[in-house]
CSV table of C-alpha atoms in Angstrom, one decimal:
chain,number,residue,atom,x,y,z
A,1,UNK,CA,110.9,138.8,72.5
A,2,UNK,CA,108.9,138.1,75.7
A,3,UNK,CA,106.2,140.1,77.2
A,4,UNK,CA,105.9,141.3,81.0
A,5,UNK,CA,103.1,140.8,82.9
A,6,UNK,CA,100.7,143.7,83.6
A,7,UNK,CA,97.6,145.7,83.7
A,8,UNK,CA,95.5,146.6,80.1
A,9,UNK,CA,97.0,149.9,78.6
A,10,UNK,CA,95.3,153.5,79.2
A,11,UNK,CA,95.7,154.3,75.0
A,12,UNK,CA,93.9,151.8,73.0
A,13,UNK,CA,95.2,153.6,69.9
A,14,UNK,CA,98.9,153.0,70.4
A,15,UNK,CA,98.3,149.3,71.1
A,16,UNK,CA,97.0,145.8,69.2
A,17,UNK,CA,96.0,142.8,70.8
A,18,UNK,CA,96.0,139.5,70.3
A,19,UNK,CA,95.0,136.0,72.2
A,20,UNK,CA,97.3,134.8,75.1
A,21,UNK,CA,97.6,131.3,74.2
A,22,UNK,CA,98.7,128.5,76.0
A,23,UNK,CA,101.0,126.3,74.5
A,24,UNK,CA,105.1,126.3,73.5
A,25,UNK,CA,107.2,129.1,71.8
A,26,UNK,CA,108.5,129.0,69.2
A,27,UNK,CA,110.7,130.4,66.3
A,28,UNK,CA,110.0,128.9,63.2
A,29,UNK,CA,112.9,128.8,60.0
A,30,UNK,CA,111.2,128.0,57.0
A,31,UNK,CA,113.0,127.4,54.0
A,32,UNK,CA,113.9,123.8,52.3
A,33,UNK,CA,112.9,122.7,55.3
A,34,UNK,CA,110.8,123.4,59.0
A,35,UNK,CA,113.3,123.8,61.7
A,36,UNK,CA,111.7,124.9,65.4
A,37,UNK,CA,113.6,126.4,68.7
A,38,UNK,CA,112.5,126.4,71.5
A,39,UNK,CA,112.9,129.6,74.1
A,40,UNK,CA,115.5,127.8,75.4
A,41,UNK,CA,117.2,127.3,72.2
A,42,UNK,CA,117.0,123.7,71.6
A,43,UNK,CA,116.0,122.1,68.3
A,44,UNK,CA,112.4,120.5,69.5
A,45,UNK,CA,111.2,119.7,65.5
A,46,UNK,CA,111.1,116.2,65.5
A,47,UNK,CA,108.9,116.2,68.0
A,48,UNK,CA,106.0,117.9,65.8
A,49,UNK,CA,106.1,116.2,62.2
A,50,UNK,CA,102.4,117.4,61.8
A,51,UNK,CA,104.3,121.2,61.2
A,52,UNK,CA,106.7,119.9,58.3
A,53,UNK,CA,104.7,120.9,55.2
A,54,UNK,CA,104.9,124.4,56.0
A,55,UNK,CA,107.9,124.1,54.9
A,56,UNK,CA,109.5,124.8,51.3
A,57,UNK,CA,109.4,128.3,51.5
A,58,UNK,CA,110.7,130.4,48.6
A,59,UNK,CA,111.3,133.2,49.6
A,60,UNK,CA,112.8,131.4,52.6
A,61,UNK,CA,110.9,133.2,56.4
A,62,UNK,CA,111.5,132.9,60.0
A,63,UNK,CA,108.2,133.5,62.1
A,64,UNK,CA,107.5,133.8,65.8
A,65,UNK,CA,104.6,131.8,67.3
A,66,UNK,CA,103.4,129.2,69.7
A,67,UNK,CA,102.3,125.6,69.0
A,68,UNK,CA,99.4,124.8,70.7
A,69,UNK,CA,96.7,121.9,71.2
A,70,UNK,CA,92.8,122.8,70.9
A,71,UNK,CA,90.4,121.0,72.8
A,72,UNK,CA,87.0,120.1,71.5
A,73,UNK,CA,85.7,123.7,72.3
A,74,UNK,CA,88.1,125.5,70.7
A,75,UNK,CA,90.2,126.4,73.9
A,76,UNK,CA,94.0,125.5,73.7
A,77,UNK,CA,95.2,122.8,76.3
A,78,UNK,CA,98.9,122.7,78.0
A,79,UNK,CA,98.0,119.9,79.8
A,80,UNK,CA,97.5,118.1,76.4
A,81,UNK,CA,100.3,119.0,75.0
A,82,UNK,CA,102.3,117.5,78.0
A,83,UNK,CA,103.4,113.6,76.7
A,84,UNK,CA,104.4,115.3,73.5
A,85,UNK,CA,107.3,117.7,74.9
A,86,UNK,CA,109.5,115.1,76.1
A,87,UNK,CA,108.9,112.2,73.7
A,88,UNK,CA,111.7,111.6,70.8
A,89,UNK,CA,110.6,107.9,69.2
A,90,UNK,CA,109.1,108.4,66.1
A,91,UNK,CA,106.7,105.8,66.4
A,92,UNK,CA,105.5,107.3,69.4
A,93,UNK,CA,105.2,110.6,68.2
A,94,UNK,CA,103.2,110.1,65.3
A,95,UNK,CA,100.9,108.0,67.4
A,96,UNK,CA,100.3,111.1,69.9
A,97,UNK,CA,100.4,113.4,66.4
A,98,UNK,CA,97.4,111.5,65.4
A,99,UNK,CA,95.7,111.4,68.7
A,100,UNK,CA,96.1,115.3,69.7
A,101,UNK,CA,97.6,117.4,66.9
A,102,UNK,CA,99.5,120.7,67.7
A,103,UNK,CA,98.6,123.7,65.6
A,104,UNK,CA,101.8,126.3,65.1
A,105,UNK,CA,99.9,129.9,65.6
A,106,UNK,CA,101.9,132.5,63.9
A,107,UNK,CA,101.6,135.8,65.6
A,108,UNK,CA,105.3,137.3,64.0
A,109,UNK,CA,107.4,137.7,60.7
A,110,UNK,CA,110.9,138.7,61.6
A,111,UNK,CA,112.6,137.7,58.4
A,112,UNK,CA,112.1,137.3,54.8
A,113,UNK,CA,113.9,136.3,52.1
A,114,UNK,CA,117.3,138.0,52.8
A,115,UNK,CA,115.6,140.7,54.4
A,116,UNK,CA,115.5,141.2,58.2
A,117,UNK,CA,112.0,142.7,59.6
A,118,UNK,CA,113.0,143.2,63.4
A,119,UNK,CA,113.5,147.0,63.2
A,120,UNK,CA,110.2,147.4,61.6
A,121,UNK,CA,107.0,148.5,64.2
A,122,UNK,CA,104.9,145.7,65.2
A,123,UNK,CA,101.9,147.3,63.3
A,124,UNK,CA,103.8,146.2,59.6
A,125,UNK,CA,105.5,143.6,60.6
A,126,UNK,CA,102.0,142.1,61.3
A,127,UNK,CA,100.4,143.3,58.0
A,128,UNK,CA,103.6,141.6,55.9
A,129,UNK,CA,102.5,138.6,58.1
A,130,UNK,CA,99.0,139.0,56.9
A,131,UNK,CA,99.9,139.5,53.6
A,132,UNK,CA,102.3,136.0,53.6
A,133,UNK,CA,99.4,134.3,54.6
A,134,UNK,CA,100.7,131.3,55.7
A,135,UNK,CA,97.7,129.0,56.4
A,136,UNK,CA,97.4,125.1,56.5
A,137,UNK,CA,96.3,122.1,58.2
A,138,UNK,CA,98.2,122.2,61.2
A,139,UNK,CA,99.2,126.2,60.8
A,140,UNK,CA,97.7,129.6,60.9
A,141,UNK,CA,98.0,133.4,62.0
A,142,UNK,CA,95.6,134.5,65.0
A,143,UNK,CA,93.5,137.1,64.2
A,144,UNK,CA,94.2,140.7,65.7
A,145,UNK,CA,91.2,141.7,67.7
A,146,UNK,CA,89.8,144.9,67.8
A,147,UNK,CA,88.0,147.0,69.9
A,148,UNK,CA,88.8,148.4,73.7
A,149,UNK,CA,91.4,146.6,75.1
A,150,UNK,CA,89.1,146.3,78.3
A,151,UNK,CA,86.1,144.6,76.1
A,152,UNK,CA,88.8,142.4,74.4
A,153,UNK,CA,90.0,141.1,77.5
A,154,UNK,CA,86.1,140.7,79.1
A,155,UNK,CA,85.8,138.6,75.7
A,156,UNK,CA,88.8,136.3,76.2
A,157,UNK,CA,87.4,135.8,79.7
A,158,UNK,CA,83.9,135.0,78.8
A,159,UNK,CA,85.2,132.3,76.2
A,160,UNK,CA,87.5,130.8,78.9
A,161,UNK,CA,90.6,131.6,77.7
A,162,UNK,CA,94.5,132.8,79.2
A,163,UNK,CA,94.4,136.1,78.4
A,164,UNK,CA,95.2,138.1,75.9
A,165,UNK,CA,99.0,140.1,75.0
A,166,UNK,CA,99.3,143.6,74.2
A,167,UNK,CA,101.4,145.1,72.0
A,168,UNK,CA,102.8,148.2,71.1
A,169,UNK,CA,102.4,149.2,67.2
A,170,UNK,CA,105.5,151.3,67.3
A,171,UNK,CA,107.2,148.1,69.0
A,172,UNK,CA,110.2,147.2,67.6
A,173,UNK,CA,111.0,143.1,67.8
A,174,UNK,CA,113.8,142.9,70.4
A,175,UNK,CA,115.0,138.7,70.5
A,176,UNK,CA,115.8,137.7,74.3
A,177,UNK,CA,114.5,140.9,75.8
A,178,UNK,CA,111.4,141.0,78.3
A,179,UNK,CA,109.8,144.0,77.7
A,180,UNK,CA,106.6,146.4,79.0
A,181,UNK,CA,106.3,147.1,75.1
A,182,UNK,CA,104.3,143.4,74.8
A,183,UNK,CA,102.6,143.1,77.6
A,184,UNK,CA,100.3,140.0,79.3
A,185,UNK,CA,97.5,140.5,80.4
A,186,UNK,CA,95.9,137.0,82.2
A,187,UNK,CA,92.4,136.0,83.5
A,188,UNK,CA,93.4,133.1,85.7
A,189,UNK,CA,96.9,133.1,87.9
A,190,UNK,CA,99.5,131.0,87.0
A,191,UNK,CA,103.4,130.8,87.8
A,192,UNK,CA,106.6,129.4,86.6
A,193,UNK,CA,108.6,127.9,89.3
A,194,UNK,CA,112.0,126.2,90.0
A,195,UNK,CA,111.5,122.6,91.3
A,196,UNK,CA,113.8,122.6,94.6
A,197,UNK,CA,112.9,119.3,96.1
A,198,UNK,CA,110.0,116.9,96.8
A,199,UNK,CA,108.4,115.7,100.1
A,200,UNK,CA,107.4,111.6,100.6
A,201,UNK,CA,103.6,111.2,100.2
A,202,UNK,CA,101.6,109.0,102.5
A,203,UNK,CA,98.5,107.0,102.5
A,204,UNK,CA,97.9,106.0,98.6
A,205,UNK,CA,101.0,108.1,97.7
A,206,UNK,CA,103.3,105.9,100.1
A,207,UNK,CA,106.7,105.4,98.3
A,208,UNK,CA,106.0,107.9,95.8
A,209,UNK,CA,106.2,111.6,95.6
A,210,UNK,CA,103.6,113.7,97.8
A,211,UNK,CA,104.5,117.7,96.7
A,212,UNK,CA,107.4,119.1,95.2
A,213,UNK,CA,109.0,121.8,96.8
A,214,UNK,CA,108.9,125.3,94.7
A,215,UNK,CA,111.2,128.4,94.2
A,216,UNK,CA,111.4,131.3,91.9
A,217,UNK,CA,114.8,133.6,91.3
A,218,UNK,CA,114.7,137.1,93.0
A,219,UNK,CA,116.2,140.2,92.2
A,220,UNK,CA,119.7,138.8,92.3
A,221,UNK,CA,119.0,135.4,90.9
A,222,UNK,CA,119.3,133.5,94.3
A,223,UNK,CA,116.2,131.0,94.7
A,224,UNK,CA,113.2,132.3,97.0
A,225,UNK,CA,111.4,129.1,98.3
A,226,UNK,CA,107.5,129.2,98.0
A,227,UNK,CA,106.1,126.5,99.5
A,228,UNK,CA,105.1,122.9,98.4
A,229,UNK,CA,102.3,121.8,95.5
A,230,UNK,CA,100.6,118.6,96.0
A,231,UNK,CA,97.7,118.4,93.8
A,232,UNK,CA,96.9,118.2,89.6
A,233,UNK,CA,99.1,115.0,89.5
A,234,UNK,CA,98.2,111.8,87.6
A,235,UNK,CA,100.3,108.9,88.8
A,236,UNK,CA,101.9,108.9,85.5
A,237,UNK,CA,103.5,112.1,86.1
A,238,UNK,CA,104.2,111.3,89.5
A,239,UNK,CA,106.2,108.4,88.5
A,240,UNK,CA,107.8,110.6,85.2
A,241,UNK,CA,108.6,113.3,87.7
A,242,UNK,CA,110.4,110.7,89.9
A,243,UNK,CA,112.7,109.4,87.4
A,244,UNK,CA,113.3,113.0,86.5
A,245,UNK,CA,114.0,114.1,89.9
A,246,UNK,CA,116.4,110.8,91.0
A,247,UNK,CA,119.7,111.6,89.2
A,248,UNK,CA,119.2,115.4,90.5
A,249,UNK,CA,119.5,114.7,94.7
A,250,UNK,CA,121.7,116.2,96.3
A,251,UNK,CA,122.1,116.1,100.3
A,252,UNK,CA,121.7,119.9,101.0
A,253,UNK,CA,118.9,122.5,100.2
A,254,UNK,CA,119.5,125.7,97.3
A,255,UNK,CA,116.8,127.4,99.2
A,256,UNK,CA,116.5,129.0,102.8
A,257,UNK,CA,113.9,126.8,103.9
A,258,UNK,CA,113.4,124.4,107.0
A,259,UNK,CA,111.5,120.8,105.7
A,260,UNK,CA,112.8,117.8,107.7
A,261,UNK,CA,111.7,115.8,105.3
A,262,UNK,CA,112.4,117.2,102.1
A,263,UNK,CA,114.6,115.1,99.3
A,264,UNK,CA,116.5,117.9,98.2
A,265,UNK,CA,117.3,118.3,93.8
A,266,UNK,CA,119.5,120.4,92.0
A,267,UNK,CA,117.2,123.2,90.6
A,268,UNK,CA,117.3,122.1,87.1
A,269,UNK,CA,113.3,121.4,86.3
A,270,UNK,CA,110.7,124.2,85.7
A,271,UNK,CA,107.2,124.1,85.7
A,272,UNK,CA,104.1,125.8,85.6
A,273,UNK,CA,101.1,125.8,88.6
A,274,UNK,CA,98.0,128.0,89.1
A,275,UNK,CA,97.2,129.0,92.4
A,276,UNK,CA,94.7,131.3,94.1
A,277,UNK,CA,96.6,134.0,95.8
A,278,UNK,CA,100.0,134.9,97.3
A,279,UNK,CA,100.0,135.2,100.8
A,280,UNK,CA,102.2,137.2,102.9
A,281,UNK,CA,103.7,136.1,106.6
A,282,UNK,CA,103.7,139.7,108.4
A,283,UNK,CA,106.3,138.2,110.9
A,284,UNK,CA,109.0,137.1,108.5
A,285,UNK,CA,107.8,138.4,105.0
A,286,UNK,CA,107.7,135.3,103.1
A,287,UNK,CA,105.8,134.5,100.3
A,288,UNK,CA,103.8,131.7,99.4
A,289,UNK,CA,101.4,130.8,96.6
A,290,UNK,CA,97.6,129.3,98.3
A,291,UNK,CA,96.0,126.3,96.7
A,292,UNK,CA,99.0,126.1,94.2
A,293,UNK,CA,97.9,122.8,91.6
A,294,UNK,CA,100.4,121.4,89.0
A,295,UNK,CA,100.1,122.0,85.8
A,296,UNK,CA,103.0,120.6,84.1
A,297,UNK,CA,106.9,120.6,83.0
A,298,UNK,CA,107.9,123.3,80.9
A,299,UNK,CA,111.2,122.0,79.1
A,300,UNK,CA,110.8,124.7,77.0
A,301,UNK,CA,112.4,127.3,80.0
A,302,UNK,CA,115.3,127.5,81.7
A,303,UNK,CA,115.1,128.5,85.4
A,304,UNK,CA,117.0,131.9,84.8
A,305,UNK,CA,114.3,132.5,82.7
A,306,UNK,CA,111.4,132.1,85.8
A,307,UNK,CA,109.9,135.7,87.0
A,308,UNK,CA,107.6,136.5,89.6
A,309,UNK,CA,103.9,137.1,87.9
């Protein structure tokens, strides 16, 4: 189930709400063993071992939450969890394990022993959750908070964090469905984009990748371009994004777009920037995101999953 981006609710007593966290989806089937799916459906459990031991179960669950990394303090860090999304070696991964471990933050319960809970409201789905309890080393559920939605959200920005999600109690859990019923509410801008292309660098970037060209799917799922992002790169993901990006050229553009000297991809790579502001050209109504800075890969989406925040 995936929330929609919007403004706090006007009835605080219809709705719950809970830390936005930054991090990676994911459903959780705990019986004999952990197994963890990504929003894209892909099987992405050996790549956190630290999660196993929540697993057996008996009664056997499945659970809805995001796995996350927590800086020093207390905040959760995307950027950290970065070399551990795309990494498959078990030696490797257990190295990275033990230098920046991922907590799994349970915020759902949508199945129990043979019973299903998504046709149950939110509000006792969450207190079954509560009442599972299941708490480790690695593992835990997020408190609800309480109060005005508007103090809750002043909170969450005085402690630096996302944002926070609303949901409905009444809500029903509806799997694949984007809905107004959760909704996000953020303190910083950020947006999922489409990587279209990339543009040369110069100077120290010579040879390597300067910005990467950006679109995200309108209305009828044809790619809107929205300008270039050129900053938040290491040279370690410069060069990851170039190997990425090389089998992907192609020799004409997917977006309506005029850069002479763009290196053109197949639209097959989604990340995540923040950015100031969208600005609008009055002349020709485009779009484009100002001081847009990189912020990572999100292997965890699929670009007909990207919407306009």
């Amino acid at each position: 189930m995936l929330a929609t981006a919007g403004d706090l609710p006007a009835d605080d007593s219809r709705w719950g709400y809970e830390v936005k966290f930054d991090g990676i989806r994911a459903i959780g089937y705990v019986d004999d063993g952990l197994r963890l799916m990504s929003r894209n459906d892909k099987n992405i459990t050996p790549a956190w071992p630290e999660l196993a031991d929540l697993a057996p179960a008996s009664p056997p669950f499945v659970v809805d939450g995001e796995i996350v990394a927590f800086t020093e303090d207390g905040r959760t860090s995307f950027e950290a969890l970065q070399p551990r999304m795309h990494q498959r070696n078990p030696a490797t991964i257990r190295t990275l394990a033990a230098a920046v471990p991922a907590t799994y933050m349970i915020f759902d319960l949508l199945h129990i022993g043979d019973r299903p809970l998504i046709d149950l409201p939110y509000r006792q789905r969450r207190e079954l959750l509560e009442q599972l309890a299941p708490h480790g080393p690695h593992w835990q559920v997020p408190p609800r908070l309480h109060g005005r939605g508007a103090d809750v959200l002043a909170e969450s920005r005085r402690l630096g964090l996302e944002g926070i999600v609303c949901k409905r109690l009444d809500s029903t859990y509806t799997p694949g469905r984007r809905t107004p019923l959760w909704t996000k509410v953020k303190n910083s801008r950020d947006q999922e984009i489409v990587v279209v292309g990339w543009r040369p660098g110069t100077g120290r970037r010579a040879g390597h990748i300067g910005s990467l060209l950006m679109a995200v799917p309108g209305r009828d799922g044809t790619l809107i371009y929205i300008g270039n992002v050129g900053t938040g790169f290491s040279q370690a993901t410069l060069d990851d994004l170039r190997t990425r990006l090389r089998p992907l050229e192609r020799g004409t553009p997917t977006v309506d777009a005029d850069v002479p000297d763009a290196i053109w991809v197949a639209p097959e790579l989604v990340g995540e920037i923040s950015f100031a502001e969208w600005t609008n050209n009055r002349t020709t109504g485009e779009r484009r995101l100002r001081h847009p800075s990189w912020r990572g890969l999100r292997p965890d989406k699929t670009p007909d999953q990207i919407e306009w925040e």
